[in-house]
């Protein structure tokens, strides 16, 4: 899949380093990355950079997007300032559009109830448990997890579950695995090249470069 618009949420204390592997390759492979803020006002990242969002959250519509990326930020754990982004994630998933969340954003989704019935991961299980969410039984100790998901409370006329958008989750130390799951979801690489990309950037396996360039 190419030509998709991917939306990257940005906010004060945004963890600069977490989406970089994903957004760089998405752009290289024909996708458009647009930043979304709570408003159109500039934000300051955790690394001290200033980002002026391309659009405000009120303008964001699932039908205009192929993926919503939510990264970590100190604000996820210090109040409800970023809760509107978790609510936006619910809207996306209900519309069948995927969401990818890493680091503190997973806690935001947990508080929103979006991890209660879906496979997921995060930094550690007790980090999410502290949110009081009900999804502990679905936590996986993995670098990153993709859950395709089905809506358990809605059935079609044929008796099948209504699909929800896929959900990618990862912990703060796994930006490469986070990108790998996003690439697989959007079809950026086929299986062989996806594995090679991961080995190159995660394991510094120089032999993987030949597969990528082949």
mmCIF file of C-alpha atoms in Angstrom:
data_model
loop_
_atom_site.group_PDB
_atom_site.id
_atom_site.type_symbol
_atom_site.label_atom_id
_atom_site.label_comp_id
_atom_site.label_asym_id
_atom_site.label_seq_id
_atom_site.Cartn_x
_atom_site.Cartn_y
_atom_site.Cartn_z
ATOM 1 C CA UNK A 1 0.000 0.000 0.000
ATOM 2 C CA UNK A 2 1.387 3.376 -1.014
ATOM 3 C CA UNK A 3 -0.020 6.853 -1.148
ATOM 4 C CA UNK A 4 -1.704 6.610 2.252
ATOM 5 C CA UNK A 5 -1.794 9.616 4.556
ATOM 6 C CA UNK A 6 -0.503 8.711 8.013
ATOM 7 C CA UNK A 7 -1.284 11.025 10.925
ATOM 8 C CA UNK A 8 1.280 11.504 13.680
ATOM 9 C CA UNK A 9 -0.007 13.016 16.910
ATOM 10 C CA UNK A 10 2.277 15.686 18.402
ATOM 11 C CA UNK A 11 2.021 17.390 21.775
ATOM 12 C CA UNK A 12 4.202 18.992 24.419
ATOM 13 C CA UNK A 13 6.755 16.485 25.859
ATOM 14 C CA UNK A 14 6.309 14.349 22.705
ATOM 15 C CA UNK A 15 8.996 11.616 22.654
ATOM 16 C CA UNK A 16 10.893 12.634 19.517
ATOM 17 C CA UNK A 17 12.788 9.404 18.920
ATOM 18 C CA UNK A 18 9.942 6.917 19.056
ATOM 19 C CA UNK A 19 8.266 7.365 15.628
ATOM 20 C CA UNK A 20 11.358 8.242 13.582
ATOM 21 C CA UNK A 21 12.112 4.812 12.127
ATOM 22 C CA UNK A 22 8.502 4.454 11.047
ATOM 23 C CA UNK A 23 7.895 7.906 9.611
ATOM 24 C CA UNK A 24 11.185 8.017 7.683
ATOM 25 C CA UNK A 25 10.473 4.783 5.819
ATOM 26 C CA UNK A 26 6.805 5.585 5.309
ATOM 27 C CA UNK A 27 7.775 8.827 3.620
ATOM 28 C CA UNK A 28 10.408 7.104 1.509
ATOM 29 C CA UNK A 29 7.825 4.599 0.308
ATOM 30 C CA UNK A 30 5.242 7.064 -0.905
ATOM 31 C CA UNK A 31 3.163 7.760 2.185
ATOM 32 C CA UNK A 32 2.404 11.257 3.424
ATOM 33 C CA UNK A 33 2.965 11.957 7.122
ATOM 34 C CA UNK A 34 0.905 14.793 8.599
ATOM 35 C CA UNK A 35 1.220 15.985 12.194
ATOM 36 C CA UNK A 36 -1.824 16.535 14.396
ATOM 37 C CA UNK A 37 -1.898 18.680 17.529
ATOM 38 C CA UNK A 38 -4.595 19.380 20.065
ATOM 39 C CA UNK A 39 -4.696 22.766 18.336
ATOM 40 C CA UNK A 40 -2.673 24.299 15.510
ATOM 41 C CA UNK A 41 -0.337 25.948 18.049
ATOM 42 C CA UNK A 42 3.332 24.847 18.078
ATOM 43 C CA UNK A 43 4.378 22.161 20.564
ATOM 44 C CA UNK A 44 7.717 21.499 22.218
ATOM 45 C CA UNK A 45 9.026 17.943 22.149
ATOM 46 C CA UNK A 46 10.831 16.165 24.952
ATOM 47 C CA UNK A 47 14.065 16.856 23.071
ATOM 48 C CA UNK A 48 13.369 20.581 22.920
ATOM 49 C CA UNK A 49 12.377 20.808 19.255
ATOM 50 C CA UNK A 50 9.424 22.894 18.121
ATOM 51 C CA UNK A 51 6.783 21.366 15.849
ATOM 52 C CA UNK A 52 3.928 23.284 14.260
ATOM 53 C CA UNK A 53 1.109 20.780 13.624
ATOM 54 C CA UNK A 54 -0.274 20.435 10.122
ATOM 55 C CA UNK A 55 -3.790 20.306 11.526
ATOM 56 C CA UNK A 56 -5.721 20.415 14.793
ATOM 57 C CA UNK A 57 -7.316 17.329 16.290
ATOM 58 C CA UNK A 58 -10.809 18.694 15.635
ATOM 59 C CA UNK A 59 -10.023 18.538 11.899
ATOM 60 C CA UNK A 60 -8.878 14.909 11.939
ATOM 61 C CA UNK A 61 -11.238 12.371 10.342
ATOM 62 C CA UNK A 62 -10.626 8.609 10.102
ATOM 63 C CA UNK A 63 -11.794 8.557 6.496
ATOM 64 C CA UNK A 64 -8.895 10.840 5.567
ATOM 65 C CA UNK A 65 -6.264 8.603 7.149
ATOM 66 C CA UNK A 66 -4.592 5.237 6.810
ATOM 67 C CA UNK A 67 -3.120 5.195 10.330
ATOM 68 C CA UNK A 68 -2.954 7.254 13.528
ATOM 69 C CA UNK A 69 0.376 7.106 15.409
ATOM 70 C CA UNK A 70 0.465 8.011 19.110
ATOM 71 C CA UNK A 71 3.835 8.272 20.834
ATOM 72 C CA UNK A 72 4.936 8.611 24.413
ATOM 73 C CA UNK A 73 4.987 11.883 26.343
ATOM 74 C CA UNK A 74 5.293 12.869 29.988
ATOM 75 C CA UNK A 75 1.784 14.311 29.736
ATOM 76 C CA UNK A 76 0.227 10.865 29.362
ATOM 77 C CA UNK A 77 1.046 10.166 33.012
ATOM 78 C CA UNK A 78 0.412 13.577 34.540
ATOM 79 C CA UNK A 79 -3.270 14.260 33.927
ATOM 80 C CA UNK A 80 -5.892 14.160 31.213
ATOM 81 C CA UNK A 81 -4.429 16.688 28.774
ATOM 82 C CA UNK A 82 -3.904 14.028 26.098
ATOM 83 C CA UNK A 83 -7.133 12.124 26.686
ATOM 84 C CA UNK A 84 -8.652 13.658 23.510
ATOM 85 C CA UNK A 85 -6.085 11.692 21.480
ATOM 86 C CA UNK A 86 -7.157 8.446 23.161
ATOM 87 C CA UNK A 87 -10.754 9.274 22.299
ATOM 88 C CA UNK A 88 -9.662 9.939 18.720
ATOM 89 C CA UNK A 89 -8.031 6.492 18.708
ATOM 90 C CA UNK A 90 -11.387 4.978 19.678
ATOM 91 C CA UNK A 91 -13.050 6.783 16.769
ATOM 92 C CA UNK A 92 -10.381 5.489 14.383
ATOM 93 C CA UNK A 93 -10.614 1.889 15.555
ATOM 94 C CA UNK A 94 -14.410 1.924 15.459
ATOM 95 C CA UNK A 95 -14.189 3.214 11.873
ATOM 96 C CA UNK A 96 -11.861 0.353 10.920
ATOM 97 C CA UNK A 97 -8.756 2.563 10.643
ATOM 98 C CA UNK A 98 -5.635 1.302 12.451
ATOM 99 C CA UNK A 99 -3.893 2.953 15.383
ATOM 100 C CA UNK A 100 -0.277 2.490 16.533
ATOM 101 C CA UNK A 101 0.649 3.441 20.119
ATOM 102 C CA UNK A 102 4.021 3.291 21.837
ATOM 103 C CA UNK A 103 5.250 4.031 25.354
ATOM 104 C CA UNK A 104 2.971 6.280 27.417
ATOM 105 C CA UNK A 105 0.337 6.335 24.691
ATOM 106 C CA UNK A 106 -0.456 2.714 25.576
ATOM 107 C CA UNK A 107 -1.457 3.896 29.050
ATOM 108 C CA UNK A 108 -3.701 6.497 27.464
ATOM 109 C CA UNK A 109 -5.414 3.779 25.446
ATOM 110 C CA UNK A 110 -5.702 1.621 28.563
ATOM 111 C CA UNK A 111 -7.479 4.414 30.425
ATOM 112 C CA UNK A 112 -9.827 4.791 27.468
ATOM 113 C CA UNK A 113 -10.695 1.082 27.695
ATOM 114 C CA UNK A 114 -9.229 0.258 24.305
ATOM 115 C CA UNK A 115 -6.945 -2.504 25.613
ATOM 116 C CA UNK A 116 -9.548 -4.309 27.704
ATOM 117 C CA UNK A 117 -10.277 -6.952 25.066
ATOM 118 C CA UNK A 118 -7.307 -6.776 22.702
ATOM 119 C CA UNK A 119 -3.834 -8.293 22.614
ATOM 120 C CA UNK A 120 -1.287 -5.626 23.529
ATOM 121 C CA UNK A 121 2.027 -4.789 25.140
ATOM 122 C CA UNK A 122 3.734 -1.793 26.737
ATOM 123 C CA UNK A 123 6.775 -1.020 28.870
ATOM 124 C CA UNK A 124 5.875 -3.607 31.537
ATOM 125 C CA UNK A 125 2.580 -5.127 32.622
ATOM 126 C CA UNK A 126 2.423 -3.295 35.955
ATOM 127 C CA UNK A 127 2.739 0.072 34.213
ATOM 128 C CA UNK A 128 -0.602 -0.540 32.523
ATOM 129 C CA UNK A 129 -2.045 -2.231 35.616
ATOM 130 C CA UNK A 130 -1.574 1.052 37.471
ATOM 131 C CA UNK A 131 -4.158 2.639 35.149
ATOM 132 C CA UNK A 132 -6.836 0.359 36.606
ATOM 133 C CA UNK A 133 -7.721 -1.056 33.203
ATOM 134 C CA UNK A 134 -9.402 -4.412 32.732
ATOM 135 C CA UNK A 135 -7.166 -5.841 30.028
ATOM 136 C CA UNK A 136 -4.365 -7.448 32.013
ATOM 137 C CA UNK A 137 -5.218 -10.929 30.736
ATOM 138 C CA UNK A 138 -4.454 -9.763 27.190
ATOM 139 C CA UNK A 139 -1.013 -8.315 27.972
ATOM 140 C CA UNK A 140 1.904 -9.935 26.112
ATOM 141 C CA UNK A 141 5.545 -9.676 27.082
ATOM 142 C CA UNK A 142 6.748 -8.889 23.548
ATOM 143 C CA UNK A 143 8.683 -6.152 21.757
ATOM 144 C CA UNK A 144 5.569 -5.093 19.840
ATOM 145 C CA UNK A 145 2.122 -6.561 19.235
ATOM 146 C CA UNK A 146 -0.427 -6.144 16.450
ATOM 147 C CA UNK A 147 -4.032 -7.063 17.198
ATOM 148 C CA UNK A 148 -6.359 -7.107 14.178
ATOM 149 C CA UNK A 149 -9.404 -7.192 16.416
ATOM 150 C CA UNK A 150 -13.101 -7.763 15.921
ATOM 151 C CA UNK A 151 -15.945 -5.923 17.567
ATOM 152 C CA UNK A 152 -17.256 -8.432 20.086
ATOM 153 C CA UNK A 153 -20.522 -6.600 20.730
ATOM 154 C CA UNK A 154 -21.690 -6.238 17.111
ATOM 155 C CA UNK A 155 -22.647 -8.828 14.528
ATOM 156 C CA UNK A 156 -23.387 -8.513 10.836
ATOM 157 C CA UNK A 157 -26.509 -9.996 9.260
ATOM 158 C CA UNK A 158 -24.470 -13.035 8.276
ATOM 159 C CA UNK A 159 -23.487 -13.669 11.893
ATOM 160 C CA UNK A 160 -19.873 -12.556 11.616
ATOM 161 C CA UNK A 161 -18.194 -10.002 13.854
ATOM 162 C CA UNK A 162 -17.813 -6.446 12.616
ATOM 163 C CA UNK A 163 -14.092 -5.729 12.152
ATOM 164 C CA UNK A 164 -12.337 -2.984 14.061
ATOM 165 C CA UNK A 165 -9.156 -1.231 13.033
ATOM 166 C CA UNK A 166 -5.920 -3.018 13.798
ATOM 167 C CA UNK A 167 -4.024 -1.881 16.893
ATOM 168 C CA UNK A 168 -0.220 -1.830 17.233
ATOM 169 C CA UNK A 169 1.365 -1.401 20.670
ATOM 170 C CA UNK A 170 4.998 -1.287 21.814
ATOM 171 C CA UNK A 171 7.101 -0.306 24.796
ATOM 172 C CA UNK A 172 9.410 2.736 24.951
ATOM 173 C CA UNK A 173 12.589 0.796 24.174
ATOM 174 C CA UNK A 174 11.215 -0.740 20.963
ATOM 175 C CA UNK A 175 10.908 1.942 18.253
ATOM 176 C CA UNK A 176 12.365 -0.450 15.660
ATOM 177 C CA UNK A 177 9.880 -3.214 16.462
ATOM 178 C CA UNK A 178 7.130 -0.580 16.523
ATOM 179 C CA UNK A 179 8.107 0.461 12.997
ATOM 180 C CA UNK A 180 8.288 -3.180 11.895
ATOM 181 C CA UNK A 181 4.685 -3.750 12.914
ATOM 182 C CA UNK A 182 3.550 -0.578 11.141
ATOM 183 C CA UNK A 183 5.374 -1.583 7.952
ATOM 184 C CA UNK A 184 3.762 -5.014 8.037
ATOM 185 C CA UNK A 185 0.351 -3.497 8.605
ATOM 186 C CA UNK A 186 0.644 -1.032 5.720
ATOM 187 C CA UNK A 187 2.479 -3.388 3.368
ATOM 188 C CA UNK A 188 5.611 -1.249 3.112
ATOM 189 C CA UNK A 189 7.798 -4.372 2.788
ATOM 190 C CA UNK A 190 7.074 -7.978 1.947
ATOM 191 C CA UNK A 191 7.853 -10.573 4.653
ATOM 192 C CA UNK A 192 11.467 -11.228 3.589
ATOM 193 C CA UNK A 193 12.417 -7.557 3.335
ATOM 194 C CA UNK A 194 10.525 -6.740 6.521
ATOM 195 C CA UNK A 195 12.583 -9.298 8.414
ATOM 196 C CA UNK A 196 15.772 -7.980 6.795
ATOM 197 C CA UNK A 197 14.913 -4.375 7.675
ATOM 198 C CA UNK A 198 14.367 -5.353 11.300
ATOM 199 C CA UNK A 199 17.620 -7.326 11.477
ATOM 200 C CA UNK A 200 19.547 -4.436 9.961
ATOM 201 C CA UNK A 201 18.230 -1.706 12.232
ATOM 202 C CA UNK A 202 17.671 -3.720 15.399
ATOM 203 C CA UNK A 203 20.558 -6.178 15.270
ATOM 204 C CA UNK A 204 23.046 -4.306 13.033
ATOM 205 C CA UNK A 205 23.089 -7.382 10.799
ATOM 206 C CA UNK A 206 24.968 -6.121 7.744
ATOM 207 C CA UNK A 207 23.976 -9.173 5.698
ATOM 208 C CA UNK A 208 20.376 -7.954 5.785
ATOM 209 C CA UNK A 209 21.330 -4.968 3.643
ATOM 210 C CA UNK A 210 21.762 -7.207 0.591
ATOM 211 C CA UNK A 211 18.204 -8.486 0.980
ATOM 212 C CA UNK A 212 16.832 -4.956 1.244
ATOM 213 C CA UNK A 213 18.691 -3.802 -1.827
ATOM 214 C CA UNK A 214 18.069 -6.966 -3.824
#
